[in-house]
Amino acid sequence: MQAELTDRELFLASLRAELAAFEGRYLREVGVLYAELDDWNAKIAELTAETDGSEGAKSAAAEARSQAEESYAGAHGEAAKAAEFSPSPELKKLFREVVKQIHPDYASDEADRLVRNRLMAAANLAYRRSGEAALRRILDEYKSSPESVRDEGVGADLVRVLRQIDQIVQRFAQIEAEAAELASSEIALLMAKVQTATAEDRDLLAEMKQDVQHRIGLARNEFEDQSSKLRPR
Amino acid sequence: MSAGDDHAALVLAQVTALTRGGAKSLATRGRADLRVREEAEDWLKKGLDSYHRRRFGDALACFERGIQLNPNHSELQLRLGIMYHEGEGVPKDHAKAFVWFRRAAEQGDAGAQNNLGYAYHQGEGVPQDFAQAAAWFRKASERGLRDAQHSLGVIYAAGDGVAQDYEQAAMWYRKAADQEHAEAQFNVGTCYFYGQGVPQDGVMAAYYWRKGGEQGHMESQYTLGNLYLHGWGVQQDYEQAAVWYRRAAEQGEPFAQSELGDLYSKGLGVPQDLAQAAIWYREAAQQGHSDAQQKLGLLDVSRRGEPLSRS
């Protein structure tokens, strides 16, 4: 049961990390272009509002501008910074070791559980960032904490063991639920498409980039067309 | 390209801009755009299928559905251009064809760049402009399109829209020739034969004319016959001369017909056969080949001992 839990935790952590890495790449390559496109569209809408002056045109311009800001924030935010993820066998092994040692469901009491929860979150982050050194520090930190040296043998009563089993079963369900949710997220569906295309020797991200870049060019031309009409000759 | 048509692209851009939510909505948008583009791709496939069955009306409808979904699809643009150019499923309209070719060409579609070069060269749908033709043929040539490479060679050889430059002409002919463009094989063979833009080299001339000849290119077959007859760049070989003259003669090349007549009349490379000689002289003469006309007359004199009756 312990080995299976370790497997599933590793699977979930890998899935999260892989999706975060793909999302980072997508936002850096394609997301920024959507943000640029939205900026041009907002500029066009603002120019139209200036010449037209109607309430409708003004609110369309405000709407377009807030969309552009939102896209910019999305494309340049924290998610865009996620690095590429390709875990080495050593990293995976280390993560398994961490899970085995500090999984919150093996906690002996509530204080131990709190420590383990914090370390487990740190371990997930370290794994995502391929931080072997950080994972080792987490292991060391737990081994040297007072919670880790609690007397297991004599004090382990049946009630506690049963409660642990119950927690582990619940955790399995949580893992499956989270994995299912992740797998049906927009970014996962997009990643699946890109991977399918890669298998067919197509670079879908490059195609998407090209498409949005082309639309940026059209929007820029449109903006320049409209603004040159405004300028006094 | 009119501003109205470009609006179509903007509308697509704005529709997908409506979903919200930062990074997540950027992913949603990407997927929505992909779906739209896939659907356009499906219309292209359906359209091509109809096109190949020569159901042009259906094909045109499919291409138009596709271009509505993805106004920036260069192959759909190219296909629509071709239909307007050829008048397939629509009345022929070179001006419209030109607009579609230009859009696809500006997106880097080599086939459309070549068609655009051709439109400028012929003045189809646009005032004739050799400099533009050269520029577009060059773009398509650099993408490796052999038809464009050949056309660029023709433009350099003629000095249309560019400074006349036989070296450039020979270079582009050769690139197209090495991609099995038969006309270019003939042209580059000619460059080698006369030493135009390349050092004179009968062996290379024979090499390219043979390649053209083997592809059924009539002029190549005739000139290759000449090389064998005179032993230029190849070992003189009357049998080979007869083989290549015959291939060109059978395609109606009057000079080859006349040469083949000579070979029959003299028994060079073929058994002497005055009847055959007469047949080929007559073929050539009927196409206005005056030497052949004369030789046919002489042949008749020598065979019958009197001039051909003039009745």
PDB file of C-alpha atoms in Angstrom, chain A residues 13-230:
ATOM      1  CA  ALA A  13       3.562  15.460  -9.014  1.00  0.00           C
ATOM      2  CA  SER A  14       4.901  14.639 -12.484  1.00  0.00           C
ATOM      3  CA  LEU A  15       1.589  15.472 -14.126  1.00  0.00           C
ATOM      4  CA  ARG A  16       1.420  18.815 -12.322  1.00  0.00           C
ATOM      5  CA  ALA A  17       5.004  19.616 -13.212  1.00  0.00           C
ATOM      6  CA  GLU A  18       4.607  18.597 -16.847  1.00  0.00           C
ATOM      7  CA  LEU A  19       1.465  20.711 -17.241  1.00  0.00           C
ATOM      8  CA  ALA A  20       3.043  23.699 -15.521  1.00  0.00           C
ATOM      9  CA  ALA A  21       6.082  23.426 -17.781  1.00  0.00           C
ATOM     10  CA  PHE A  22       3.926  23.166 -20.905  1.00  0.00           C
ATOM     11  CA  GLU A  23       1.789  26.069 -19.781  1.00  0.00           C
ATOM     12  CA  GLY A  24       4.922  28.161 -19.255  1.00  0.00           C
ATOM     13  CA  ARG A  25       6.158  27.340 -22.715  1.00  0.00           C
ATOM     14  CA  TYR A  26       2.757  27.980 -24.313  1.00  0.00           C
ATOM     15  CA  LEU A  27       2.393  31.340 -22.592  1.00  0.00           C
ATOM     16  CA  ARG A  28       5.910  32.417 -23.529  1.00  0.00           C
ATOM     17  CA  GLU A  29       5.553  31.354 -27.154  1.00  0.00           C
ATOM     18  CA  VAL A  30       1.879  31.856 -28.028  1.00  0.00           C
ATOM     19  CA  GLY A  31       0.294  33.637 -25.041  1.00  0.00           C
ATOM     20  CA  VAL A  32       2.477  36.723 -25.461  1.00  0.00           C
ATOM     21  CA  LEU A  33       1.359  36.944 -29.088  1.00  0.00           C
ATOM     22  CA  TYR A  34      -2.309  36.850 -28.097  1.00  0.00           C
ATOM     23  CA  ALA A  35      -1.540  39.644 -25.642  1.00  0.00           C
ATOM     24  CA  GLU A  36       0.086  41.640 -28.446  1.00  0.00           C
ATOM     25  CA  LEU A  37      -2.865  40.964 -30.757  1.00  0.00           C
ATOM     26  CA  ASP A  38      -5.289  42.128 -28.051  1.00  0.00           C
ATOM     27  CA  ASP A  39      -3.228  45.269 -27.596  1.00  0.00           C
ATOM     28  CA  TRP A  40      -3.546  46.122 -31.301  1.00  0.00           C
ATOM     29  CA  ASN A  41      -7.253  45.378 -31.228  1.00  0.00           C
ATOM     30  CA  ALA A  42      -7.638  47.629 -28.177  1.00  0.00           C
ATOM     31  CA  LYS A  43      -5.716  50.385 -29.991  1.00  0.00           C
ATOM     32  CA  ILE A  44      -8.046  50.046 -32.979  1.00  0.00           C
ATOM     33  CA  ALA A  45     -11.111  50.165 -30.709  1.00  0.00           C
ATOM     34  CA  GLU A  46      -9.722  53.226 -28.921  1.00  0.00           C
ATOM     35  CA  LEU A  47      -9.080  54.978 -32.202  1.00  0.00           C
ATOM     36  CA  THR A  48     -12.628  54.169 -33.322  1.00  0.00           C
ATOM     37  CA  ALA A  49     -13.978  55.510 -30.026  1.00  0.00           C
ATOM     38  CA  GLU A  50     -11.983  58.715 -30.554  1.00  0.00           C
ATOM     39  CA  THR A  51     -13.370  59.344 -34.029  1.00  0.00           C
ATOM     40  CA  ASP A  52     -16.839  57.979 -33.424  1.00  0.00           C
ATOM     41  CA  GLY A  53     -17.336  59.378 -29.925  1.00  0.00           C
ATOM     42  CA  SER A  54     -20.445  57.275 -29.249  1.00  0.00           C
ATOM     43  CA  GLU A  55     -21.022  55.573 -25.904  1.00  0.00           C
ATOM     44  CA  GLY A  56     -21.100  52.208 -27.596  1.00  0.00           C
ATOM     45  CA  ALA A  57     -17.688  52.758 -29.167  1.00  0.00           C
ATOM     46  CA  LYS A  58     -16.268  54.007 -25.869  1.00  0.00           C
ATOM     47  CA  SER A  59     -17.447  51.026 -23.897  1.00  0.00           C
ATOM     48  CA  ALA A  60     -16.210  48.656 -26.634  1.00  0.00           C
ATOM     49  CA  ALA A  61     -12.811  50.349 -26.371  1.00  0.00           C
ATOM     50  CA  ALA A  62     -12.768  50.015 -22.580  1.00  0.00           C
ATOM     51  CA  GLU A  63     -13.753  46.368 -22.902  1.00  0.00           C
ATOM     52  CA  ALA A  64     -11.018  45.742 -25.476  1.00  0.00           C
ATOM     53  CA  ARG A  65      -8.441  47.474 -23.316  1.00  0.00           C
ATOM     54  CA  SER A  66      -9.308  45.448 -20.224  1.00  0.00           C
ATOM     55  CA  GLN A  67      -9.130  42.271 -22.312  1.00  0.00           C
ATOM     56  CA  ALA A  68      -5.683  43.327 -23.505  1.00  0.00           C
ATOM     57  CA  GLU A  69      -4.553  43.955 -19.932  1.00  0.00           C
ATOM     58  CA  GLU A  70      -5.886  40.620 -18.802  1.00  0.00           C
ATOM     59  CA  SER A  71      -4.136  38.812 -21.649  1.00  0.00           C
ATOM     60  CA  TYR A  72      -0.923  40.642 -20.852  1.00  0.00           C
ATOM     61  CA  ALA A  73      -1.148  39.646 -17.197  1.00  0.00           C
ATOM     62  CA  GLY A  74      -1.864  36.038 -18.157  1.00  0.00           C
ATOM     63  CA  ALA A  75       0.947  35.840 -20.661  1.00  0.00           C
ATOM     64  CA  HIS A  76       3.577  37.550 -18.517  1.00  0.00           C
ATOM     65  CA  GLY A  77       2.527  36.305 -15.089  1.00  0.00           C
ATOM     66  CA  GLU A  78       3.963  33.701 -12.764  1.00  0.00           C
ATOM     67  CA  ALA A  79       2.678  30.766 -14.841  1.00  0.00           C
ATOM     68  CA  ALA A  80       4.762  31.901 -17.809  1.00  0.00           C
ATOM     69  CA  LYS A  81       7.965  31.457 -15.840  1.00  0.00           C
ATOM     70  CA  ALA A  82       7.659  27.675 -15.436  1.00  0.00           C
ATOM     71  CA  ALA A  83      10.789  26.021 -16.750  1.00  0.00           C
ATOM     72  CA  GLU A  84      10.986  22.926 -18.951  1.00  0.00           C
ATOM     73  CA  PHE A  85      10.434  19.700 -17.040  1.00  0.00           C
ATOM     74  CA  SER A  86      12.348  16.512 -17.762  1.00  0.00           C
ATOM     75  CA  PRO A  87      12.921  14.635 -14.512  1.00  0.00           C
ATOM     76  CA  SER A  88      16.037  12.474 -14.281  1.00  0.00           C
ATOM     77  CA  PRO A  89      15.727   8.947 -12.840  1.00  0.00           C
ATOM     78  CA  GLU A  90      17.675  10.207  -9.797  1.00  0.00           C
ATOM     79  CA  LEU A  91      15.167  13.011  -9.250  1.00  0.00           C
ATOM     80  CA  LYS A  92      12.280  10.540  -9.405  1.00  0.00           C
ATOM     81  CA  LYS A  93      14.035   8.192  -7.007  1.00  0.00           C
ATOM     82  CA  LEU A  94      14.712  11.017  -4.595  1.00  0.00           C
ATOM     83  CA  PHE A  95      11.099  12.159  -4.742  1.00  0.00           C
ATOM     84  CA  ARG A  96       9.886   8.625  -3.989  1.00  0.00           C
ATOM     85  CA  GLU A  97      12.205   8.555  -1.004  1.00  0.00           C
ATOM     86  CA  VAL A  98      10.820  11.868   0.232  1.00  0.00           C
ATOM     87  CA  VAL A  99       7.237  10.623  -0.150  1.00  0.00           C
ATOM     88  CA  LYS A 100       8.042   7.438   1.734  1.00  0.00           C
ATOM     89  CA  GLN A 101       9.564   9.382   4.604  1.00  0.00           C
ATOM     90  CA  ILE A 102       7.362  12.424   4.959  1.00  0.00           C
ATOM     91  CA  HIS A 103       3.961  11.673   3.466  1.00  0.00           C
ATOM     92  CA  PRO A 104       1.395  13.368   5.734  1.00  0.00           C
ATOM     93  CA  ASP A 105      -0.709  10.207   5.859  1.00  0.00           C
ATOM     94  CA  TYR A 106       2.034   8.438   7.808  1.00  0.00           C
ATOM     95  CA  ALA A 107       1.901  11.081  10.510  1.00  0.00           C
ATOM     96  CA  SER A 108       1.873   9.826  14.074  1.00  0.00           C
ATOM     97  CA  ASP A 109      -0.089  12.793  15.411  1.00  0.00           C
ATOM     98  CA  GLU A 110      -1.462  16.185  14.465  1.00  0.00           C
ATOM     99  CA  ALA A 111       1.830  18.069  15.115  1.00  0.00           C
ATOM    100  CA  ASP A 112       3.719  15.594  12.938  1.00  0.00           C
ATOM    101  CA  ARG A 113       1.055  15.954  10.228  1.00  0.00           C
ATOM    102  CA  LEU A 114       1.500  19.733  10.116  1.00  0.00           C
ATOM    103  CA  VAL A 115       5.247  19.402   9.657  1.00  0.00           C
ATOM    104  CA  ARG A 116       4.771  16.739   6.990  1.00  0.00           C
ATOM    105  CA  ASN A 117       2.155  18.830   5.126  1.00  0.00           C
ATOM    106  CA  ARG A 118       4.548  21.752   4.898  1.00  0.00           C
ATOM    107  CA  LEU A 119       7.454  19.584   3.768  1.00  0.00           C
ATOM    108  CA  MET A 120       5.321  17.710   1.260  1.00  0.00           C
ATOM    109  CA  ALA A 121       4.250  20.989  -0.379  1.00  0.00           C
ATOM    110  CA  ALA A 122       7.894  22.082  -0.505  1.00  0.00           C
ATOM    111  CA  ALA A 123       8.850  18.715  -1.977  1.00  0.00           C
ATOM    112  CA  ASN A 124       6.252  19.032  -4.742  1.00  0.00           C
ATOM    113  CA  LEU A 125       7.610  22.446  -5.647  1.00  0.00           C
ATOM    114  CA  ALA A 126      11.220  21.251  -5.547  1.00  0.00           C
ATOM    115  CA  TYR A 127      10.328  18.314  -7.780  1.00  0.00           C
ATOM    116  CA  ARG A 128       8.631  20.585 -10.296  1.00  0.00           C
ATOM    117  CA  ARG A 129      11.761  22.729 -10.413  1.00  0.00           C
ATOM    118  CA  SER A 130      14.003  19.677 -10.706  1.00  0.00           C
ATOM    119  CA  GLY A 131      15.675  20.695  -7.424  1.00  0.00           C
ATOM    120  CA  GLU A 132      17.525  17.624  -6.262  1.00  0.00           C
ATOM    121  CA  ALA A 133      19.438  19.575  -3.645  1.00  0.00           C
ATOM    122  CA  ALA A 134      16.215  21.009  -2.263  1.00  0.00           C
ATOM    123  CA  LEU A 135      14.671  17.535  -2.038  1.00  0.00           C
ATOM    124  CA  ARG A 136      17.696  16.294  -0.115  1.00  0.00           C
ATOM    125  CA  ARG A 137      17.447  19.211   2.301  1.00  0.00           C
ATOM    126  CA  ILE A 138      13.796  18.383   2.912  1.00  0.00           C
ATOM    127  CA  LEU A 139      14.676  14.789   3.755  1.00  0.00           C
ATOM    128  CA  ASP A 140      17.445  15.898   6.104  1.00  0.00           C
ATOM    129  CA  GLU A 141      15.195  18.444   7.744  1.00  0.00           C
ATOM    130  CA  TYR A 142      12.568  15.866   8.503  1.00  0.00           C
ATOM    131  CA  LYS A 143      15.022  13.230   9.747  1.00  0.00           C
ATOM    132  CA  SER A 144      16.476  15.717  12.195  1.00  0.00           C
ATOM    133  CA  SER A 145      13.093  16.939  13.463  1.00  0.00           C
ATOM    134  CA  PRO A 146      11.790  15.662  16.796  1.00  0.00           C
ATOM    135  CA  GLU A 147       8.608  14.360  15.080  1.00  0.00           C
ATOM    136  CA  SER A 148      10.599  11.805  13.117  1.00  0.00           C
ATOM    137  CA  VAL A 149      12.069  10.049  16.120  1.00  0.00           C
ATOM    138  CA  ARG A 150       8.825   9.199  17.824  1.00  0.00           C
ATOM    139  CA  ASP A 151       8.659   5.736  19.205  1.00  0.00           C
ATOM    140  CA  GLU A 152       6.745   3.672  16.629  1.00  0.00           C
ATOM    141  CA  GLY A 153       6.878   0.101  17.875  1.00  0.00           C
ATOM    142  CA  VAL A 154       5.387   0.043  21.318  1.00  0.00           C
ATOM    143  CA  GLY A 155       3.141   3.062  21.069  1.00  0.00           C
ATOM    144  CA  ALA A 156       1.578   2.208  17.744  1.00  0.00           C
ATOM    145  CA  ASP A 157      -1.844   1.101  18.711  1.00  0.00           C
ATOM    146  CA  LEU A 158      -4.377  -0.496  16.455  1.00  0.00           C
ATOM    147  CA  VAL A 159      -6.622   2.582  16.413  1.00  0.00           C
ATOM    148  CA  ARG A 160      -3.820   4.726  14.992  1.00  0.00           C
ATOM    149  CA  VAL A 161      -2.913   2.196  12.317  1.00  0.00           C
ATOM    150  CA  LEU A 162      -6.526   1.914  11.218  1.00  0.00           C
ATOM    151  CA  ARG A 163      -6.832   5.671  11.059  1.00  0.00           C
ATOM    152  CA  GLN A 164      -3.701   5.846   8.879  1.00  0.00           C
ATOM    153  CA  ILE A 165      -5.111   3.265   6.506  1.00  0.00           C
ATOM    154  CA  ASP A 166      -8.317   5.253   6.253  1.00  0.00           C
ATOM    155  CA  GLN A 167      -6.349   8.411   5.477  1.00  0.00           C
ATOM    156  CA  ILE A 168      -4.316   6.670   2.792  1.00  0.00           C
ATOM    157  CA  VAL A 169      -7.453   5.363   1.102  1.00  0.00           C
ATOM    158  CA  GLN A 170      -8.881   8.871   1.118  1.00  0.00           C
ATOM    159  CA  ARG A 171      -5.633  10.217  -0.312  1.00  0.00           C
ATOM    160  CA  PHE A 172      -5.825   7.737  -3.190  1.00  0.00           C
ATOM    161  CA  ALA A 173      -9.259   9.097  -4.043  1.00  0.00           C
ATOM    162  CA  GLN A 174      -7.972  12.666  -3.824  1.00  0.00           C
ATOM    163  CA  ILE A 175      -5.061  11.899  -6.124  1.00  0.00           C
ATOM    164  CA  GLU A 176      -7.329  10.330  -8.727  1.00  0.00           C
ATOM    165  CA  ALA A 177      -9.761  13.221  -8.512  1.00  0.00           C
ATOM    166  CA  GLU A 178      -7.020  15.809  -8.910  1.00  0.00           C
ATOM    167  CA  ALA A 179      -5.373  13.897 -11.753  1.00  0.00           C
ATOM    168  CA  ALA A 180      -8.720  13.633 -13.561  1.00  0.00           C
ATOM    169  CA  GLU A 181      -9.322  17.336 -13.113  1.00  0.00           C
ATOM    170  CA  LEU A 182      -5.841  18.179 -14.359  1.00  0.00           C
ATOM    171  CA  ALA A 183      -6.190  15.880 -17.342  1.00  0.00           C
ATOM    172  CA  SER A 184      -9.400  17.600 -18.440  1.00  0.00           C
ATOM    173  CA  SER A 185      -8.067  21.128 -17.964  1.00  0.00           C
ATOM    174  CA  GLU A 186      -7.728  23.404 -20.989  1.00  0.00           C
ATOM    175  CA  ILE A 187      -3.959  23.355 -20.821  1.00  0.00           C
ATOM    176  CA  ALA A 188      -3.873  19.532 -20.649  1.00  0.00           C
ATOM    177  CA  LEU A 189      -6.171  19.225 -23.654  1.00  0.00           C
ATOM    178  CA  LEU A 190      -3.986  21.664 -25.539  1.00  0.00           C
ATOM    179  CA  MET A 191      -0.855  19.764 -24.539  1.00  0.00           C
ATOM    180  CA  ALA A 192      -2.425  16.525 -25.758  1.00  0.00           C
ATOM    181  CA  LYS A 193      -3.107  18.119 -29.132  1.00  0.00           C
ATOM    182  CA  VAL A 194       0.426  19.419 -29.402  1.00  0.00           C
ATOM    183  CA  GLN A 195       1.828  16.005 -28.484  1.00  0.00           C
ATOM    184  CA  THR A 196      -0.359  14.217 -31.027  1.00  0.00           C
ATOM    185  CA  ALA A 197       0.843  16.661 -33.672  1.00  0.00           C
ATOM    186  CA  THR A 198       4.479  16.130 -32.661  1.00  0.00           C
ATOM    187  CA  ALA A 199       4.018  12.409 -33.203  1.00  0.00           C
ATOM    188  CA  GLU A 200       2.879  13.293 -36.734  1.00  0.00           C
ATOM    189  CA  ASP A 201       5.961  15.491 -37.214  1.00  0.00           C
ATOM    190  CA  ARG A 202       4.010  18.713 -36.940  1.00  0.00           C
ATOM    191  CA  ASP A 203       5.005  21.597 -34.704  1.00  0.00           C
ATOM    192  CA  LEU A 204       1.590  22.797 -33.597  1.00  0.00           C
ATOM    193  CA  LEU A 205       2.913  25.542 -31.322  1.00  0.00           C
ATOM    194  CA  ALA A 206       4.895  26.950 -34.235  1.00  0.00           C
ATOM    195  CA  GLU A 207       1.747  26.840 -36.389  1.00  0.00           C
ATOM    196  CA  MET A 208      -0.222  28.649 -33.692  1.00  0.00           C
ATOM    197  CA  LYS A 209       2.509  31.269 -33.383  1.00  0.00           C
ATOM    198  CA  GLN A 210       2.528  31.820 -37.116  1.00  0.00           C
ATOM    199  CA  ASP A 211      -1.240  32.175 -37.180  1.00  0.00           C
ATOM    200  CA  VAL A 212      -1.371  34.754 -34.388  1.00  0.00           C
ATOM    201  CA  GLN A 213       1.637  36.613 -35.795  1.00  0.00           C
ATOM    202  CA  HIS A 214      -0.144  36.892 -39.111  1.00  0.00           C
ATOM    203  CA  ARG A 215      -3.226  38.276 -37.370  1.00  0.00           C
ATOM    204  CA  ILE A 216      -1.034  40.746 -35.482  1.00  0.00           C
ATOM    205  CA  GLY A 217       0.299  41.944 -38.832  1.00  0.00           C
ATOM    206  CA  LEU A 218      -3.235  42.457 -40.143  1.00  0.00           C
ATOM    207  CA  ALA A 219      -4.328  44.275 -36.994  1.00  0.00           C
ATOM    208  CA  ARG A 220      -1.257  46.514 -37.119  1.00  0.00           C
ATOM    209  CA  ASN A 221      -1.970  47.380 -40.763  1.00  0.00           C
ATOM    210  CA  GLU A 222      -5.584  48.127 -39.884  1.00  0.00           C
ATOM    211  CA  PHE A 223      -4.474  50.389 -37.021  1.00  0.00           C
ATOM    212  CA  GLU A 224      -1.977  52.215 -39.203  1.00  0.00           C
ATOM    213  CA  ASP A 225      -4.578  52.585 -41.952  1.00  0.00           C
ATOM    214  CA  GLN A 226      -7.086  54.107 -39.557  1.00  0.00           C
ATOM    215  CA  SER A 227      -4.633  56.398 -37.811  1.00  0.00           C
ATOM    216  CA  SER A 228      -3.235  57.699 -41.095  1.00  0.00           C
ATOM    217  CA  LYS A 229      -6.767  58.707 -42.066  1.00  0.00           C
ATOM    218  CA  LEU A 230      -7.009  60.720 -38.852  1.00  0.00           C
TER     219      LEU A 230
END
